[in-house]
Every structure is written in C-alpha cells, then in structure tokens.
CSV table of C-alpha atoms and ligand atoms in Angstrom, one decimal:
chain,number,residue,atom,x,y,z
A,189,MET,CA,-16.7,19.7,-6.0
A,190,SER,CA,-14.4,17.2,-7.7
A,191,LYS,CA,-12.9,14.4,-5.6
A,192,VAL,CA,-9.3,14.3,-4.3
A,193,ARG,CA,-7.2,12.2,-6.6
A,194,ALA,CA,-5.0,9.4,-5.3
A,195,ALA,CA,-2.6,6.7,-6.5
A,196,VAL,CA,-2.1,3.2,-5.3
A,197,PHE,CA,1.4,1.7,-5.4
A,198,ALA,CA,1.5,-2.1,-5.5
A,199,SER,CA,3.9,-4.9,-6.6
A,200,GLY,CA,1.8,-8.1,-6.4
A,201,THR,CA,-1.7,-9.6,-6.3
A,202,GLY,CA,-3.5,-6.4,-5.6
A,203,SER,CA,-6.2,-7.7,-3.2
A,204,ASN,CA,-5.8,-4.5,-1.2
A,205,PHE,CA,-6.0,-2.4,-4.4
A,206,GLU,CA,-9.3,-4.3,-5.1
A,207,ALA,CA,-10.6,-3.6,-1.6
A,208,ILE,CA,-9.9,0.1,-2.0
A,209,MET,CA,-11.5,0.2,-5.4
A,210,SER,CA,-14.6,-1.7,-4.2
A,211,ASP,CA,-15.3,0.6,-1.3
A,212,GLY,CA,-18.5,2.4,-2.3
A,213,ASP,CA,-17.8,5.3,0.0
A,214,LEU,CA,-14.3,6.3,-0.8
A,215,PRO,CA,-13.8,10.1,-0.6
A,216,CYS,CA,-11.2,10.1,-3.4
A,217,GLU,CA,-10.7,8.9,-6.9
A,218,ILE,CA,-8.0,6.4,-7.6
A,219,SER,CA,-6.6,7.8,-10.8
A,220,LEU,CA,-3.3,5.9,-11.1
A,221,LEU,CA,-1.8,2.5,-10.2
A,222,VAL,CA,2.1,2.6,-9.9
A,223,CYS,CA,3.6,-0.9,-10.2
A,224,ASP,CA,7.2,-2.0,-10.3
A,225,LYS,CA,6.5,-5.6,-11.5
A,226,PRO,CA,5.5,-5.7,-15.2
A,227,LYS,CA,3.9,-9.1,-14.7
A,228,ALA,CA,2.0,-8.4,-11.5
A,229,ALA,CA,-1.6,-9.4,-11.3
A,230,VAL,CA,-2.6,-6.0,-9.9
A,231,ILE,CA,-2.0,-4.5,-13.4
A,232,GLU,CA,-4.9,-6.5,-14.9
A,233,LYS,CA,-7.1,-5.6,-11.9
A,234,ALA,CA,-6.4,-1.9,-12.5
A,235,LYS,CA,-7.3,-2.3,-16.2
A,236,ALA,CA,-10.6,-4.0,-15.2
A,237,PHE,CA,-11.4,-1.0,-13.0
A,238,GLY,CA,-10.4,1.4,-15.8
A,239,VAL,CA,-7.5,2.9,-13.7
A,240,GLU,CA,-4.5,4.2,-15.6
A,241,THR,CA,-1.2,2.4,-14.9
A,242,PHE,CA,2.4,3.4,-14.6
A,243,VAL,CA,4.5,0.3,-14.8
A,244,PHE,CA,8.3,0.3,-14.6
A,245,ASP,CA,11.2,-2.1,-14.2
A,246,ALA,CA,13.8,-0.7,-11.7
A,247,LYS,CA,16.5,-2.8,-13.5
A,248,GLN,CA,16.2,-0.5,-16.5
A,249,TYR,CA,17.3,2.6,-14.5
A,250,LYS,CA,20.7,3.5,-13.1
A,251,GLN,CA,19.3,4.7,-9.8
A,252,LYS,CA,16.2,5.1,-7.7
A,253,ALA,CA,16.0,8.8,-8.3
A,254,ASP,CA,15.7,8.2,-12.0
A,255,TYR,CA,12.6,6.1,-11.9
A,256,GLU,CA,11.1,8.0,-9.0
A,257,ALA,CA,11.4,11.2,-11.1
A,258,GLU,CA,9.2,9.5,-13.8
A,259,ILE,CA,6.8,8.3,-11.2
A,260,VAL,CA,6.4,11.8,-9.7
A,261,GLU,CA,5.9,13.2,-13.3
A,262,ALA,CA,3.1,10.6,-13.9
A,263,LEU,CA,1.5,11.5,-10.5
A,264,GLN,CA,1.6,15.2,-11.2
A,265,LYS,CA,0.2,14.7,-14.7
A,266,ASN,CA,-2.8,12.9,-13.0
A,267,ASN,CA,-3.1,15.6,-10.3
A,268,VAL,CA,-2.5,13.0,-7.6
A,269,GLU,CA,-2.5,14.4,-4.1
A,270,TRP,CA,-2.3,11.2,-2.0
A,271,ILE,CA,-0.4,7.9,-2.3
A,272,PHE,CA,-1.6,4.6,-0.7
A,273,LEU,CA,1.0,1.8,-0.7
A,274,ALA,CA,-0.6,-1.6,-0.9
A,275,GLY,CA,2.0,-4.2,-1.1
A,276,TYR,CA,4.6,-2.0,-2.8
A,277,MET,CA,7.8,-3.9,-1.9
A,278,ARG,CA,10.2,-1.0,-2.4
A,279,LEU,CA,11.4,1.8,-0.1
A,280,ALA,CA,10.3,5.2,-1.2
A,281,GLY,CA,13.3,7.5,-1.9
A,282,ALA,CA,13.8,11.2,-1.4
A,283,THR,CA,12.3,12.1,-4.7
A,284,ILE,CA,8.9,10.8,-3.9
A,285,LEU,CA,9.1,11.6,-0.2
A,286,GLU,CA,9.8,15.2,-0.8
A,287,ALA,CA,7.0,15.6,-3.4
A,288,TYR,CA,4.4,13.8,-1.2
A,289,GLU,CA,5.5,14.6,2.3
A,290,GLY,CA,2.8,13.6,4.9
A,291,LYS,CA,0.6,12.3,2.1
A,292,MET,CA,1.8,8.7,1.8
A,293,ILE,CA,0.4,5.9,3.8
A,294,ASN,CA,1.1,2.2,3.9
A,295,ILE,CA,-0.5,-1.0,5.1
A,296,HIS,CA,1.6,-3.7,6.7
A,297,PRO,CA,0.6,-7.2,7.9
A,298,SER,CA,2.0,-7.1,11.5
A,299,LEU,CA,1.7,-5.0,14.6
A,300,LEU,CA,4.6,-2.7,13.9
A,301,PRO,CA,7.2,-2.1,15.1
A,302,ALA,CA,7.2,-5.9,15.3
A,303,PHE,CA,8.0,-7.8,12.1
A,304,PRO,CA,8.8,-5.2,9.5
A,305,GLY,CA,10.0,-6.0,6.0
A,306,ILE,CA,9.1,-9.0,3.8
A,307,ASP,CA,7.0,-12.0,4.9
A,308,ALA,CA,5.8,-10.3,8.0
A,309,ILE,CA,3.1,-13.0,8.4
A,310,GLY,CA,5.7,-15.8,8.2
A,311,GLN,CA,7.9,-14.0,10.7
A,312,ALA,CA,5.0,-13.7,13.2
A,313,PHE,CA,3.9,-17.2,12.6
A,314,ASN,CA,7.4,-18.6,13.2
A,315,ALA,CA,7.9,-16.5,16.3
A,316,GLY,CA,5.2,-18.5,18.0
A,317,GLY,CA,3.4,-15.7,19.8
A,318,ALA,CA,-0.3,-15.5,20.5
A,319,GLU,CA,-1.2,-12.6,18.2
A,320,THR,CA,-0.1,-10.5,15.3
A,321,GLY,CA,-2.2,-7.9,13.3
A,322,VAL,CA,-2.3,-5.2,10.7
A,323,THR,CA,-0.9,-1.6,10.8
A,324,VAL,CA,-1.7,1.4,8.7
A,325,HIS,CA,1.0,4.1,9.0
A,326,TYR,CA,2.4,7.2,7.4
A,327,ILE,CA,5.5,6.6,5.3
A,328,ASP,CA,9.0,7.9,6.0
A,329,GLU,CA,12.4,6.8,4.6
A,330,GLY,CA,12.5,3.6,6.8
A,331,MET,CA,11.3,0.1,6.2
A,332,ASP,CA,7.7,0.0,7.5
A,333,THR,CA,8.5,2.8,9.9
A,334,GLY,CA,6.6,6.2,10.2
A,335,PRO,CA,3.9,7.3,12.5
A,336,ILE,CA,1.2,4.7,13.1
A,337,ILE,CA,-2.4,5.7,12.3
A,338,GLU,CA,-4.3,2.6,13.2
A,339,GLN,CA,-3.6,-1.1,14.2
A,340,GLU,CA,-5.9,-4.1,14.6
A,341,THR,CA,-4.9,-7.3,16.4
A,342,VAL,CA,-5.4,-10.7,14.8
A,343,PRO,CA,-5.0,-13.8,17.1
A,344,ILE,CA,-2.7,-16.6,16.1
A,345,LEU,CA,-4.7,-19.8,16.7
A,346,SER,CA,-3.2,-23.0,17.9
A,347,ASN,CA,-4.4,-24.8,14.7
A,348,ASP,CA,-3.4,-22.0,12.3
A,349,THR,CA,-1.1,-22.6,9.4
A,350,LYS,CA,0.7,-19.7,7.8
A,351,GLU,CA,-2.0,-19.8,5.1
A,352,THR,CA,-5.0,-19.7,7.4
A,353,LEU,CA,-3.4,-16.9,9.4
A,354,GLN,CA,-2.8,-15.0,6.1
A,355,LYS,CA,-6.4,-15.3,5.1
A,356,ARG,CA,-7.6,-13.9,8.4
A,357,ILE,CA,-5.1,-11.0,8.2
A,358,GLN,CA,-6.2,-10.2,4.7
A,359,ILE,CA,-9.9,-10.0,5.7
A,360,VAL,CA,-8.8,-7.4,8.3
A,361,GLU,CA,-6.6,-5.5,5.8
A,362,HIS,CA,-9.4,-5.3,3.3
A,363,ARG,CA,-11.7,-3.7,5.8
A,364,LEU,CA,-9.2,-1.6,7.7
A,365,TYR,CA,-7.4,0.1,4.8
A,366,PRO,CA,-10.5,1.7,3.1
A,367,LYS,CA,-11.7,2.7,6.5
A,368,VAL,CA,-8.5,4.5,7.4
A,369,ILE,CA,-8.4,6.2,4.0
A,370,ARG,CA,-11.9,7.5,4.6
A,371,GLN,CA,-11.0,8.8,8.0
A,372,ILE,CA,-7.8,10.5,6.9
A,373,LEU,CA,-9.3,12.2,3.9
A,374,ARG,CA,-12.3,13.5,5.9
A,375,ASP,CA,-10.0,14.9,8.6
A,376,VAL,CA,-7.7,16.9,6.2
B,49,GAR,C1,-0.4,-7.1,2.0
B,49,GAR,O1,-0.5,-8.1,3.0
B,49,GAR,C2,0.3,-5.9,2.5
B,49,GAR,O2,0.0,-5.6,3.8
B,49,GAR,C3,1.8,-6.4,2.4
B,49,GAR,O3,1.8,-7.0,1.1
B,49,GAR,C4,0.6,-7.6,0.9
B,49,GAR,C5,0.1,-7.3,-0.5
B,49,GAR,O4,-1.0,-8.1,-0.8
B,49,GAR,N1,2.7,-5.3,2.5
B,49,GAR,C6,3.9,-5.3,3.0
B,49,GAR,O5,4.4,-6.4,3.5
B,49,GAR,C7,4.6,-4.0,3.1
B,49,GAR,N2,5.8,-4.1,3.8
B,49,GAR,P1,-2.0,-7.6,-2.0
B,49,GAR,O6,-1.1,-7.4,-3.3
B,49,GAR,O7,-2.9,-8.8,-2.2
B,49,GAR,O8,-2.7,-6.4,-1.7
C-alpha cells in the first residue's frame, strides 16, 4: 500500500522540516514543501531531501485567496492529504482551510493559549515565568488557535538566556512533532 502523502509549510530555517524528514518511522511521504519566503534556508533543505517545492511571494498577488488557490492546486497535483505547518508565519485562509479541513496541524513554541503569534519564546522569556513549552494543535482560522493535540512543558531556568531556552525548546519540538504525526496518521 502506498504511503499517505503530506506537505510541510515553512517560512524559515526548516529545523522542524528536517526533523520530520529525518524520522525513520514516518507513516507518510513528504511530497511537497510550501514556502512563502523565496530566500528561506528551508528551500535548500527540501532540495537536499529531494522534496519538490512550491515557493511564492505573497507581494506578487492581489489577495490571499489568489496565492492559496495556487497552493491548493500544487497540493492536489501532488495528491497531498495532510499539511504540517512548521514555522509557516502566515494565517491559513478560507481557500486552504476548506480544502484541508481537519487535516492541518501546526507546531508552536509555547504552551498555548499562552504566547501565540511571533516570537513566542521571547514573549515567554520576558514574562519571567517558571516554564513554557511546545504545543502541537489542529489549525483553524485563528492565530495559533485550534484544538490542542499535545503539549510538553519546558522549564525556564534562572540562568537561561533567550538563546539557551530556544535551544531546549527546539530539542523538544524536533522530538514531539514527528511523534505526534506518527500518532495522528496511525489513528485515522
Ligand atoms: C519553530 O520554533 C516553530 O514552532 C515556530 O517557528 C519556528 C520555526 O523554526 N512556529 C511558530 O511560531 C508558529 N506560530 P524552524 O524553521 O527551524 O523549524
């Protein structure tokens, strides 16, 4: 039986993309990377893994629905059934949400609903609490909202800098995201 096909959406470095690709036990094939930043490092990573890319620049389109229609076309051409957001710094609009309802998940570096949006690690660090963490959740139209699938706590240590905290959060992300993907795809 052929594997379920999935796409990763990313905007930046792609360390989570790399962690997903490097999981030897993934019950799906990542057949497409969608990226909205033509210079993002994740694009080279996708090429190194032999993953097809769909790269776009939102500024070249009049509205979100226009580029999302092209994304959905690329996804359907690749028979993509699931979408994993891994540092995709854009809100999904109605065009994608309707086409992939219930089949989009996201990873976010905080214990949602705390610290949604950009620089979640900096937000948590500056808030001065004792812990933060990582959340994997289903996507809806909101910013880092949607039903939570799994969370893991990361302590904020007294001698942490934002950078050391970020490193420990990333270690958790890279383990948690492939694990949740395995669970979800085995449960459907
Ligand atoms: C990750 O920490 C991810 O959780 C975060 O962006 C980073 C991407 O890093 N996503 C969000 O903040 C979503 N709101 P990566 O490009 O190295 O995977």
